[in-house]
Short mmCIF file of C-alpha atoms (C1' of nucleotides) in Angstrom, two decimals:
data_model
loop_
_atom_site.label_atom_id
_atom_site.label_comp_id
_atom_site.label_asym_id
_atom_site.label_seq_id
_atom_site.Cartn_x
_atom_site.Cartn_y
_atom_site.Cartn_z
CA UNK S 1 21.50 -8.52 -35.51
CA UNK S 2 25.27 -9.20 -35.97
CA UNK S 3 25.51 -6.44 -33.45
CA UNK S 4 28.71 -5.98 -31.43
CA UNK S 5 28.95 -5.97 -27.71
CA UNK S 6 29.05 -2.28 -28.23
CA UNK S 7 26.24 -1.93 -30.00
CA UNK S 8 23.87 -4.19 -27.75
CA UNK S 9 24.69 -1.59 -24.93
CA UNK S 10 24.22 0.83 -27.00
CA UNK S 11 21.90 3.96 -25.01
CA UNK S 12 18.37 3.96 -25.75
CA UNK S 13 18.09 7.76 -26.23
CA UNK S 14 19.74 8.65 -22.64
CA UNK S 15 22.88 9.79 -23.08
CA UNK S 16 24.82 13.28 -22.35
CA UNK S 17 24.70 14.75 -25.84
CA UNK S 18 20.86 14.50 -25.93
CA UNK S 19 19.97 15.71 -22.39
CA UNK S 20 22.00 18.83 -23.76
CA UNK S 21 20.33 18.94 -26.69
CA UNK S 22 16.98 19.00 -24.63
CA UNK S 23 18.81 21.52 -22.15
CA UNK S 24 19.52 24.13 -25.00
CA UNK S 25 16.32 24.02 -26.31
CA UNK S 26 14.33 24.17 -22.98
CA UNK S 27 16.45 27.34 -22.80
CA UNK S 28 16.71 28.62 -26.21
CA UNK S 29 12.72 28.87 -25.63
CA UNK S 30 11.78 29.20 -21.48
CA UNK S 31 15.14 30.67 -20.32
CA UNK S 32 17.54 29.51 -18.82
CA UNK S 33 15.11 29.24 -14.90
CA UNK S 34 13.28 26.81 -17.32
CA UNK S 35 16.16 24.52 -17.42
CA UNK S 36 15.15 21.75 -14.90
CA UNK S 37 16.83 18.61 -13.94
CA UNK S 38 12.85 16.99 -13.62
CA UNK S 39 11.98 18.80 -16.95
CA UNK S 40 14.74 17.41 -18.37
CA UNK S 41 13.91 13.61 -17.34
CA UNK S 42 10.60 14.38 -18.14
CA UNK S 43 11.27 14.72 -21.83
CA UNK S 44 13.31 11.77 -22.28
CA UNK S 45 10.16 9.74 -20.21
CA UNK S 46 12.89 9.05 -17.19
CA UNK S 47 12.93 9.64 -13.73
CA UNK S 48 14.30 13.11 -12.26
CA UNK S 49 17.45 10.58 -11.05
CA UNK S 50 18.40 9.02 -13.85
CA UNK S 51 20.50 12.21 -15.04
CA UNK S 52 22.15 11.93 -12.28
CA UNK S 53 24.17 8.92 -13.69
CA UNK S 54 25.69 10.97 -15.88
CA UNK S 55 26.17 14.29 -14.51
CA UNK S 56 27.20 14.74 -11.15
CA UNK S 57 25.02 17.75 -10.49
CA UNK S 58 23.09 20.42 -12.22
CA UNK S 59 26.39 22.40 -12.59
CA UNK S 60 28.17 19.92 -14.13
CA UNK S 61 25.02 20.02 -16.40
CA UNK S 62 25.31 23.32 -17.14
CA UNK S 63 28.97 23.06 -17.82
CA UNK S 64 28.10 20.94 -20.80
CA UNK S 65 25.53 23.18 -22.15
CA UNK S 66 28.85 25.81 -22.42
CA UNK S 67 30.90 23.61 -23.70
CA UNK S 68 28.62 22.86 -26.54
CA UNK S 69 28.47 26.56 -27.11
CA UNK S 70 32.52 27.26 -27.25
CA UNK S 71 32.93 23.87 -29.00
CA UNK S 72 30.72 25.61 -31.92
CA UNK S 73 33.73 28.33 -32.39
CA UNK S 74 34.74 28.40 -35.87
CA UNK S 75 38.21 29.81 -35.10
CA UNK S 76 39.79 31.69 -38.03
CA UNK S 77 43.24 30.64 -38.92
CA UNK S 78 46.09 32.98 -38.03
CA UNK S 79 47.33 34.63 -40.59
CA UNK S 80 49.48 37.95 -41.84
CA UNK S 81 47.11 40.45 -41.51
CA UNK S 82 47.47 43.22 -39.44
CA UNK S 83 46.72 42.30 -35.50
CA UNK S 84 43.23 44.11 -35.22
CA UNK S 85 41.37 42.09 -38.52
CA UNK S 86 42.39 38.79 -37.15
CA UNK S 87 40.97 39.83 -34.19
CA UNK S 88 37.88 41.45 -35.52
CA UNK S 89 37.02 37.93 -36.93
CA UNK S 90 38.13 35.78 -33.96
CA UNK S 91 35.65 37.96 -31.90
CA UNK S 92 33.47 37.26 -34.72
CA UNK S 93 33.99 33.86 -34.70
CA UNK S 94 33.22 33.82 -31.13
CA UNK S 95 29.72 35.72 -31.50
CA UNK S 96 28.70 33.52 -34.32
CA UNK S 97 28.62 30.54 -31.77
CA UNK S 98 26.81 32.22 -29.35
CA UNK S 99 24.22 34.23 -30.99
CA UNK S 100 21.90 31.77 -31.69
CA UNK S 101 21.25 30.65 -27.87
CA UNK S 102 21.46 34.22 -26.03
CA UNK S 103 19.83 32.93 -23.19
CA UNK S 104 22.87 30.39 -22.52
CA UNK S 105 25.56 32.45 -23.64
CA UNK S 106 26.40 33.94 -20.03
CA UNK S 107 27.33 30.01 -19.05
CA UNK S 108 30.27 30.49 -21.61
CA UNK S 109 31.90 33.25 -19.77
CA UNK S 110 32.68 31.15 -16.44
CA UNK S 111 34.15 28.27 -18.25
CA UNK S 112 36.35 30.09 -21.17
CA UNK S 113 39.14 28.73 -18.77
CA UNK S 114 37.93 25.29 -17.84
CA UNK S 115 37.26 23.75 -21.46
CA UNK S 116 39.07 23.43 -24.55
CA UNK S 117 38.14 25.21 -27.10
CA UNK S 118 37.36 28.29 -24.67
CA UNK S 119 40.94 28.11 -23.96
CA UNK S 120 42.32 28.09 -27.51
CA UNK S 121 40.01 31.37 -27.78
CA UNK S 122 41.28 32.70 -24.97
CA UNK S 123 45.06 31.68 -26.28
CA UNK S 124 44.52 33.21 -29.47
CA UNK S 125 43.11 36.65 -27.94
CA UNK S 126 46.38 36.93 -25.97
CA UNK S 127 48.52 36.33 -29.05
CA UNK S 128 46.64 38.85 -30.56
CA UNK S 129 47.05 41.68 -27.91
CA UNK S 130 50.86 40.19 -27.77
CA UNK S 131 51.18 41.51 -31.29
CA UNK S 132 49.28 44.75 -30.94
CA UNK S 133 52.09 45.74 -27.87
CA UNK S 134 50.57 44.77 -24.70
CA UNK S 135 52.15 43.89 -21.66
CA UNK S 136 51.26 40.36 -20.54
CA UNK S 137 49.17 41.69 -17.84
CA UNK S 138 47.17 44.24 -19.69
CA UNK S 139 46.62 41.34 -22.24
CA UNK S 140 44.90 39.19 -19.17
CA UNK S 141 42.74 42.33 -18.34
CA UNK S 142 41.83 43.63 -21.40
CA UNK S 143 41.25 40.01 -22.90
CA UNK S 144 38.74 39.95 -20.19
CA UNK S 145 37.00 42.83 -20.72
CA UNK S 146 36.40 42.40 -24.19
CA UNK S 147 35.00 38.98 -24.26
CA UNK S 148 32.87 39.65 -21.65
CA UNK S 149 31.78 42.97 -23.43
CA UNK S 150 30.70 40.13 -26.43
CA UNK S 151 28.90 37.75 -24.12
CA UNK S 152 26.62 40.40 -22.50
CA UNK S 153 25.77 41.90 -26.06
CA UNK S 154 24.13 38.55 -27.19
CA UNK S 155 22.67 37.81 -23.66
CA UNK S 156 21.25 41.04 -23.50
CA UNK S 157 20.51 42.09 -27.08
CA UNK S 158 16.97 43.79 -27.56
CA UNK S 159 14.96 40.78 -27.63
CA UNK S 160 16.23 38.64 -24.96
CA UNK S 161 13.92 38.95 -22.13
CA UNK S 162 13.70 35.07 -22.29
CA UNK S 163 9.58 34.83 -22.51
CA UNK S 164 8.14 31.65 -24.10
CA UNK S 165 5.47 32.96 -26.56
CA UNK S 166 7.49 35.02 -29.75
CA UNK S 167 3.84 36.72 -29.83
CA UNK S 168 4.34 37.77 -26.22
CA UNK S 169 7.93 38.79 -26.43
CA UNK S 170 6.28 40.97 -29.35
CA UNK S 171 3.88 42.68 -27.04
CA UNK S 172 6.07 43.16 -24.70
CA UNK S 173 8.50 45.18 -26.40
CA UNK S 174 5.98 47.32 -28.03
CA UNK S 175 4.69 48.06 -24.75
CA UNK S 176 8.67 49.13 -23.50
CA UNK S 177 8.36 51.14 -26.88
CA UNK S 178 4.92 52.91 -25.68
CA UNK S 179 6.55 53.40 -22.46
CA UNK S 180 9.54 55.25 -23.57
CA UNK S 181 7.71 57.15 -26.08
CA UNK S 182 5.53 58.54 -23.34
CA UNK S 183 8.24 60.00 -21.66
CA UNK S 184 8.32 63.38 -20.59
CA UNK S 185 10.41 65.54 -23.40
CA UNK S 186 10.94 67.96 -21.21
CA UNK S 187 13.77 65.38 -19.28
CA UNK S 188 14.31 62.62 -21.38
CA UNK S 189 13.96 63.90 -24.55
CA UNK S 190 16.85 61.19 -26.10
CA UNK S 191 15.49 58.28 -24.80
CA UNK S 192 12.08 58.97 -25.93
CA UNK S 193 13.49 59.88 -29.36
CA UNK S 194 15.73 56.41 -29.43
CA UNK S 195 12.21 54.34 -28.01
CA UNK S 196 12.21 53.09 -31.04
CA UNK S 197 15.84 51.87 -32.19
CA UNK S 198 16.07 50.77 -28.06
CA UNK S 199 13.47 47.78 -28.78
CA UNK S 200 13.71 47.06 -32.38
CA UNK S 201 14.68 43.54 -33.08
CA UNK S 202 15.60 44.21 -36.36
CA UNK S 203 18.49 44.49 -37.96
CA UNK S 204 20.46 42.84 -35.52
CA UNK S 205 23.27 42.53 -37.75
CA UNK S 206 23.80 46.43 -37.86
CA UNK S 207 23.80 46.37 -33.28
CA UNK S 208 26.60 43.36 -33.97
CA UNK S 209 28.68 45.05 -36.58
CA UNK S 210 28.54 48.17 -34.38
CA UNK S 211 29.77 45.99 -31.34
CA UNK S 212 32.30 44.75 -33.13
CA UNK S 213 33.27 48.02 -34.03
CA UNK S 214 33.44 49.56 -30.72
CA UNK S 215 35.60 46.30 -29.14
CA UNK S 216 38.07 46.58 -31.60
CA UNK S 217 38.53 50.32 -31.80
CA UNK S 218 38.77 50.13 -28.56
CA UNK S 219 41.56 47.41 -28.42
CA UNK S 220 43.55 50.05 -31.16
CA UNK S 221 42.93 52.82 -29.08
CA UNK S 222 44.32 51.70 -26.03
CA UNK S 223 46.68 49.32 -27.95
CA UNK S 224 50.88 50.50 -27.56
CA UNK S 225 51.51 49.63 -30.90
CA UNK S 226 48.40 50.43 -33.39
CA UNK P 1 4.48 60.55 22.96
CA UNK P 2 3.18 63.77 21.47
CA UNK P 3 3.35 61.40 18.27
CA UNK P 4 1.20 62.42 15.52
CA UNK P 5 -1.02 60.08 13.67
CA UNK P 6 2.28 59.91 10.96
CA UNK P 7 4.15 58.52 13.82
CA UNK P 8 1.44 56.40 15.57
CA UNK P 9 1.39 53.99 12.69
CA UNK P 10 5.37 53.68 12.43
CA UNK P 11 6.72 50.03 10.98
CA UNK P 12 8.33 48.26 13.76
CA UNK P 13 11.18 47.70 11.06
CA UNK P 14 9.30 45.52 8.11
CA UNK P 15 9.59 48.34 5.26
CA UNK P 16 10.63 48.02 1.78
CA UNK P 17 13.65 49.66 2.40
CA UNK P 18 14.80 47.37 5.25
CA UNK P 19 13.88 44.60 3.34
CA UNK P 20 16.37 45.82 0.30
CA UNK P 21 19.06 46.14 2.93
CA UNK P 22 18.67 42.63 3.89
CA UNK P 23 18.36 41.83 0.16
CA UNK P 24 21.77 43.92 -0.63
CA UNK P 25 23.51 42.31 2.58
CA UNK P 26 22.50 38.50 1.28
CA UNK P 27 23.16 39.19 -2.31
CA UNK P 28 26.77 40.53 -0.83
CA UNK P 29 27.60 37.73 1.12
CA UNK P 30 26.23 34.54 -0.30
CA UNK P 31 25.21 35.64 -4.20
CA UNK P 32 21.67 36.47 -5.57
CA UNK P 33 20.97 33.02 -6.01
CA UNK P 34 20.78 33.08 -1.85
CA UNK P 35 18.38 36.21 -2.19
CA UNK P 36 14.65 34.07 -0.99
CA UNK P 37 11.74 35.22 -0.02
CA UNK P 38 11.54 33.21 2.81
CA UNK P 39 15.39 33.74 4.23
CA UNK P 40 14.59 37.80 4.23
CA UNK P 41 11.51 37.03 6.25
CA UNK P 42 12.92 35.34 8.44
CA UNK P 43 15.84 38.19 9.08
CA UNK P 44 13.10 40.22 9.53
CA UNK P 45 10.98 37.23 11.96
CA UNK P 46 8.08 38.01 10.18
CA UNK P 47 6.41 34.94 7.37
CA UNK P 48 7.18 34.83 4.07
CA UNK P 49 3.64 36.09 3.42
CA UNK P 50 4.20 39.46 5.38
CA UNK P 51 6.75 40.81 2.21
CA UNK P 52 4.07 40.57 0.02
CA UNK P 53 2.41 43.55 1.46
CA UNK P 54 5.25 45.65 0.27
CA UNK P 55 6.10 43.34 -2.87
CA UNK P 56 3.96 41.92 -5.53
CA UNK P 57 6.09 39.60 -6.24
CA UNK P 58 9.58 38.59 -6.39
CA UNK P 59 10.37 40.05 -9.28
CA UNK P 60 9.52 43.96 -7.67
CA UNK P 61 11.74 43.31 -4.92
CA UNK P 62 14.54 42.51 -7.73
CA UNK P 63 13.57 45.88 -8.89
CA UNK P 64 13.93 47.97 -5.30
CA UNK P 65 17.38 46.41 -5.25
CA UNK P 66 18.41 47.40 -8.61
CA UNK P 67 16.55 50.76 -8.15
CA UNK P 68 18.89 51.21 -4.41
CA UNK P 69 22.10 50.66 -7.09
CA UNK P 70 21.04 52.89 -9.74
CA UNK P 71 19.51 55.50 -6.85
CA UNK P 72 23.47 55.73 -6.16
CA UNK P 73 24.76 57.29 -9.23
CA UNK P 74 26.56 60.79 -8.44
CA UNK P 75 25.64 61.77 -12.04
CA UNK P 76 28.21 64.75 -12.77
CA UNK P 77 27.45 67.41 -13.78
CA UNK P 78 27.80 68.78 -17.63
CA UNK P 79 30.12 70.71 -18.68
CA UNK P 80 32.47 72.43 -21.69
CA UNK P 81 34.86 69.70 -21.60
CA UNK P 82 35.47 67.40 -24.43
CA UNK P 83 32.42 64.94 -24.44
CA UNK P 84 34.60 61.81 -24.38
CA UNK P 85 36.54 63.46 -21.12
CA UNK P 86 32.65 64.22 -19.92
CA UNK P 87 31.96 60.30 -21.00
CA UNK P 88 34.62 58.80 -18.84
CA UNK P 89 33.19 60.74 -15.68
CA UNK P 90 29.99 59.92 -16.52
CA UNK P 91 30.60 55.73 -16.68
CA UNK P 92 33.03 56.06 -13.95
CA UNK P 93 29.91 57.10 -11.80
CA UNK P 94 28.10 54.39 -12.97
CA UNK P 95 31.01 52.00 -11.93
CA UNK P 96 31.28 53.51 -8.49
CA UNK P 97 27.59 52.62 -8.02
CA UNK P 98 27.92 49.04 -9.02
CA UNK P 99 31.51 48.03 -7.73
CA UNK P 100 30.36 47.51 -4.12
CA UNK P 101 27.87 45.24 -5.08
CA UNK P 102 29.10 42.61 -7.93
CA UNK P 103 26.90 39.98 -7.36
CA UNK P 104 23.69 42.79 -8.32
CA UNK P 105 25.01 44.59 -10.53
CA UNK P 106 23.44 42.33 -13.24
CA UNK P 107 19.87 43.34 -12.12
CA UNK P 108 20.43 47.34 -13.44
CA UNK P 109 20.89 46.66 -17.15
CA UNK P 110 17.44 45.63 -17.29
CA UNK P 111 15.62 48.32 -15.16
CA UNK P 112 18.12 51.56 -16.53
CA UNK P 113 15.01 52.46 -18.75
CA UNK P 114 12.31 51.48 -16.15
CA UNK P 115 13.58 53.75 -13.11
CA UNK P 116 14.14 57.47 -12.98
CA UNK P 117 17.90 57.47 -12.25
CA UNK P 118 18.44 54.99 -15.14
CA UNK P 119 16.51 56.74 -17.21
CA UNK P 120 19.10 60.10 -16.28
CA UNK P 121 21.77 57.95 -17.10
CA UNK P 122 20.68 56.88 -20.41
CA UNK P 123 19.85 60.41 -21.22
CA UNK P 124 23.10 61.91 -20.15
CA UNK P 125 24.73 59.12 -22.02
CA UNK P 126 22.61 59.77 -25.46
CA UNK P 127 23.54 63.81 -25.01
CA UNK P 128 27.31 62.80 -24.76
CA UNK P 129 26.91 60.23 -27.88
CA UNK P 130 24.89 62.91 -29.71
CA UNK P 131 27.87 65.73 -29.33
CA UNK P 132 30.16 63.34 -30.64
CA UNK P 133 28.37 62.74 -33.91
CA UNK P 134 26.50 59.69 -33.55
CA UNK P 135 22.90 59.46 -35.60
CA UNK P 136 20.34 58.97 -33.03
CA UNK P 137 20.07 54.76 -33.74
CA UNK P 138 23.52 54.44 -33.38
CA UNK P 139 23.66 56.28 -30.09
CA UNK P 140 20.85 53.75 -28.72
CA UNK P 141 22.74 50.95 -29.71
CA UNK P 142 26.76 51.90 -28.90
CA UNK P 143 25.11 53.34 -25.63
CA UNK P 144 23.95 49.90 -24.84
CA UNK P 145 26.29 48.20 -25.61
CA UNK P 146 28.65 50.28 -23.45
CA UNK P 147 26.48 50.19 -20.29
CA UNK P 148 26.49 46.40 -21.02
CA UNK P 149 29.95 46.06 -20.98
CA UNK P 150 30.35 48.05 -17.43
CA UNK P 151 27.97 46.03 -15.88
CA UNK P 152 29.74 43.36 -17.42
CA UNK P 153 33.15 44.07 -16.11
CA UNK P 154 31.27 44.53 -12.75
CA UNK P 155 29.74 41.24 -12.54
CA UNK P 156 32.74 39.41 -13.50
CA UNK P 157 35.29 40.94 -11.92
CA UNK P 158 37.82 38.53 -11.24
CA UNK P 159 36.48 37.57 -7.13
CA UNK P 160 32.99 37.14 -8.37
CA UNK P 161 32.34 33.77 -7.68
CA UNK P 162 29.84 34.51 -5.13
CA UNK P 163 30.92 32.00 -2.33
CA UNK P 164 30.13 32.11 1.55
CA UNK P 165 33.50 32.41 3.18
CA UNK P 166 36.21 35.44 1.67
CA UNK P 167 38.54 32.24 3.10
CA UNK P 168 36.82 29.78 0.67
CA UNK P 169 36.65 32.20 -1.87
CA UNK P 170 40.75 33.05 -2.03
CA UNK P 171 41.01 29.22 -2.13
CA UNK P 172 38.85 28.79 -5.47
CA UNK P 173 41.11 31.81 -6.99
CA UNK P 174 44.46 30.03 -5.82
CA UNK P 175 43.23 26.74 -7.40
CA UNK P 176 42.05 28.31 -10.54
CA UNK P 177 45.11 29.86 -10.71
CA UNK P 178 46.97 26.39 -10.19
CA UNK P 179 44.99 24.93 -13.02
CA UNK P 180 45.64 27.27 -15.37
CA UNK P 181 49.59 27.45 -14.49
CA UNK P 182 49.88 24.05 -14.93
CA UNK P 183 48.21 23.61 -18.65
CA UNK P 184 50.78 22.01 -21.51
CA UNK P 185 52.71 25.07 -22.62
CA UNK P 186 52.96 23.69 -26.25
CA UNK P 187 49.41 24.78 -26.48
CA UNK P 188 48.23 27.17 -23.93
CA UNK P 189 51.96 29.53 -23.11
CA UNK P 190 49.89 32.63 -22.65
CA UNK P 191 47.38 31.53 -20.75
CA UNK P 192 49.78 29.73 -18.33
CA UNK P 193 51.62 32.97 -18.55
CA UNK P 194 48.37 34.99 -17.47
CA UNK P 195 47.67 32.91 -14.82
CA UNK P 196 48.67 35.15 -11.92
CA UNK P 197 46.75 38.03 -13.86
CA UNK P 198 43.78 35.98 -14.58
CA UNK P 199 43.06 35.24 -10.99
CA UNK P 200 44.18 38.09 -8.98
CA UNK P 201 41.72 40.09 -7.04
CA UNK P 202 44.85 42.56 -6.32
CA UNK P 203 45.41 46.11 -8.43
CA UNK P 204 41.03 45.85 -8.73
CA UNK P 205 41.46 49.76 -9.93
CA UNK P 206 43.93 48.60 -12.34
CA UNK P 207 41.41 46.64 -14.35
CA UNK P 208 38.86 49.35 -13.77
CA UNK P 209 40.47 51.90 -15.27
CA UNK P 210 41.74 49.83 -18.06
CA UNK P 211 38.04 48.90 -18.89
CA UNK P 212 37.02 52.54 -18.97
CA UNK P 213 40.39 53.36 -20.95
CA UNK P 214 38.66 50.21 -23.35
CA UNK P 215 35.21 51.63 -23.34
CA UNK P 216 35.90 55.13 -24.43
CA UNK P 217 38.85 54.37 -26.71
CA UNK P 218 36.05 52.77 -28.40
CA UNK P 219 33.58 55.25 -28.92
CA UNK P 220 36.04 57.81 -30.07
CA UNK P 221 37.09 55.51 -32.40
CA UNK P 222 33.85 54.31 -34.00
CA UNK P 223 32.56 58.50 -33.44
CA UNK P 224 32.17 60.35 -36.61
CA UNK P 225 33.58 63.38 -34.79
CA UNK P 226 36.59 62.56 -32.41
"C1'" DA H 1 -3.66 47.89 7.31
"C1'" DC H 2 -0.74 44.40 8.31
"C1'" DC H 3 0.48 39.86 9.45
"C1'" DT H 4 -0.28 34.55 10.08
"C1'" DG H 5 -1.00 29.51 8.79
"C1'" DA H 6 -1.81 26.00 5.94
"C1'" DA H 7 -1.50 24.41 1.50
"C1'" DC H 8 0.04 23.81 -3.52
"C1'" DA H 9 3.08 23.09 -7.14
"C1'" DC H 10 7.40 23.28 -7.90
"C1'" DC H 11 12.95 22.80 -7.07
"C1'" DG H 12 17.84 19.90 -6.42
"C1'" DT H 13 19.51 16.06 -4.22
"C1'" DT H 14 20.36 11.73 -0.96
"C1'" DC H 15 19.60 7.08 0.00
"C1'" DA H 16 18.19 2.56 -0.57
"C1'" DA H 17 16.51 -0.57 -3.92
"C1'" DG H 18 15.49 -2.73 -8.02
"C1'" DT H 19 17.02 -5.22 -12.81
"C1'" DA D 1 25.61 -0.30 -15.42
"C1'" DC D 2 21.60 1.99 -15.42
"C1'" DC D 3 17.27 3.29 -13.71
"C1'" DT D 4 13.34 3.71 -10.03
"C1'" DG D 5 10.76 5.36 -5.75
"C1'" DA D 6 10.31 7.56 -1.71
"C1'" DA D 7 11.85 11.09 0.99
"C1'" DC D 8 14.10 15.63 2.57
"C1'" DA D 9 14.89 20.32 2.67
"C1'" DC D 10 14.16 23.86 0.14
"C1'" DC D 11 11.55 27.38 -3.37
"C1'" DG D 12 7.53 31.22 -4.85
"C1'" DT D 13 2.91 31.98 -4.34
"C1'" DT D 14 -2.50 31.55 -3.44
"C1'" DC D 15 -6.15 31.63 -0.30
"C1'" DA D 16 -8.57 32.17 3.76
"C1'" DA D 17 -8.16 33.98 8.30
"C1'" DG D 18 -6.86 36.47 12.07
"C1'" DT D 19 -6.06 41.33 14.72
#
DNA sequence: ACCTGAACACCGTTCAAGT
DNA sequence: ACCTGAACACCGTTCAAGT
């Protein structure tokens, strides 16, 4: 009642923030192809155009579904520690924010440089590889690689073939299992033997740890200074 | 003439493989997104309906394409070399395969265990991961991860925006570049300082063999025999 | 066996109006 | 300022025919 100006225009349910609320969850269970400007409006009872008054296109939709992703970075505060933990638990940091929405976390990758908080990731990575000896270059390139190694982990971990149904994503990897099991010995006898650790969802924390592993023993490995 | 009955019923030019071309060419120039049903018809002046003799769906053309890129793989062959010497060859023939063709290279990673060559691949992979002391889960998962990351580096190599014109496409990369040059050094110096690096399409082998350098630096490093 | 034609249920997006 | 409605140029795909 003694409502200010502000709060008399206040949005009814139609603003940003929600329509990428709706977007991430479309996506989180249809996949990102299920992520539809008119399925969009349809959940917040509007027409298809109406989003349009507040992003310019889908894109620019999109755009906001990353940068609610890389805003969710928890980044670590530098400290002493030697070069590689710090930057075992930025890259940590960074996986944390995207695991739980694999099928959006390939949006991230394209607009590390165009948002905030993708940038202070990608300013603290460099800072990292500074320390650990690397030319400014090889920083760039290397920096590169290795968050893009992290964003294609999560988007393509064992269970993200982005079906609707968690019973059907169920059946269908026990059918990939079946598959692989079947496989003649005589060629493949290591993939049939790994059918079932290939589409396992469990212990996802173990595939994670291990990625982490490799990224940063890499990094030391090819690091001038370990 | 003297045709046999083989001959006598000859395509006039609309066969799966011809269609993949197209696909390949499309994908190549204007980014899978471009990749329709009904533009490859019409390449081919034939209806949209006519690829569905040779196609299911959309979906198993997706699969011919990624099955042309994995059919390309000059696996070499084993030897008594080191395994991670025998590893580097091994993903470097998978990059050769998907480097002329960034914008598909994403389609592979989910048909390597669905097509014979993949499957190869994968196996030859395992065998490597096995020598080198790695328990049969963690093979499956550090192999996929690795494969991940190549098609990965692939995919986002710094030109892959996927745009029309290679004229509009060094103007994206030169205003990119721009951007990034021009961000408040208080916060971002070595990003601004990575700018060139970041958005150079120059010294492409460079970051090649600086990704393999990363990839098998880290699976010696996580092995439990180096 | 191979291709056509018309139709259906979807897309993103523009333009001109409404309040 | 914010939303609607109709329309346009696209999609993948089904179904019934054509030859």
């Amino acid at each position: 009642m003694v409502g200010t100006r502000k709060a008399a225009t206040v949005h009814r349910g139609l603003d940003p923030d929600r329509i990428v609320d709706s977007a991430l969850a479309v996506a989180d269970a249809d996949g990102l192809g299920a992520v539809t400007i008119r399925r969009l409006a349809q959940q917040h009872d509007v027409t298809p155009m109406a989003l349009y008054r507040h992003f310019r296109d889908k894109e620019e939709l999109l755009d906001a579904v990353a940068d609610r992703l890389l805003g969710e970075i928890a980044l670590p505060e530098p400290d002493g520690r030697p070069w590689h933990e710090q930057m075992r638990d930025l890259l940590a940091a960074f996986l944390a924010a995207l695991r739980p929405h694999p099928n959006v976390a390939q949006l991230t990758l394209d607009r590390i440089l165009t948002s905030v908080p993708g940038l202070m990731l990608a300013e603290r990575t460099l800072t990292l590889l500074d320390i650990a000896g690397y030319a400014p270059d090889q920083a760039a390139r290397i920096g590169r690689q290795v968050l893009c190694a992290l964003v294609g982990m999560v988007s393509n971990e064992p269970g993200a073939g982005q079906h609707g149904d968690p019973e059907e994503r169920d059946d269908a990897l026990h059918a990939e299992r079946a598959t692989l099991a079947a496989l003649p010995p005589r060629r493949f006898p290591r993939v049939a033997a790994a059918a079932e650790a290939l589409t396992t969802t469990d212990r996802q924390d173990d595939y994670y740890r291990l990625g982490l592993d490799l990224a940063v023993a890499g990094l030391r490995g090819v690091a001038p200074r370990s």
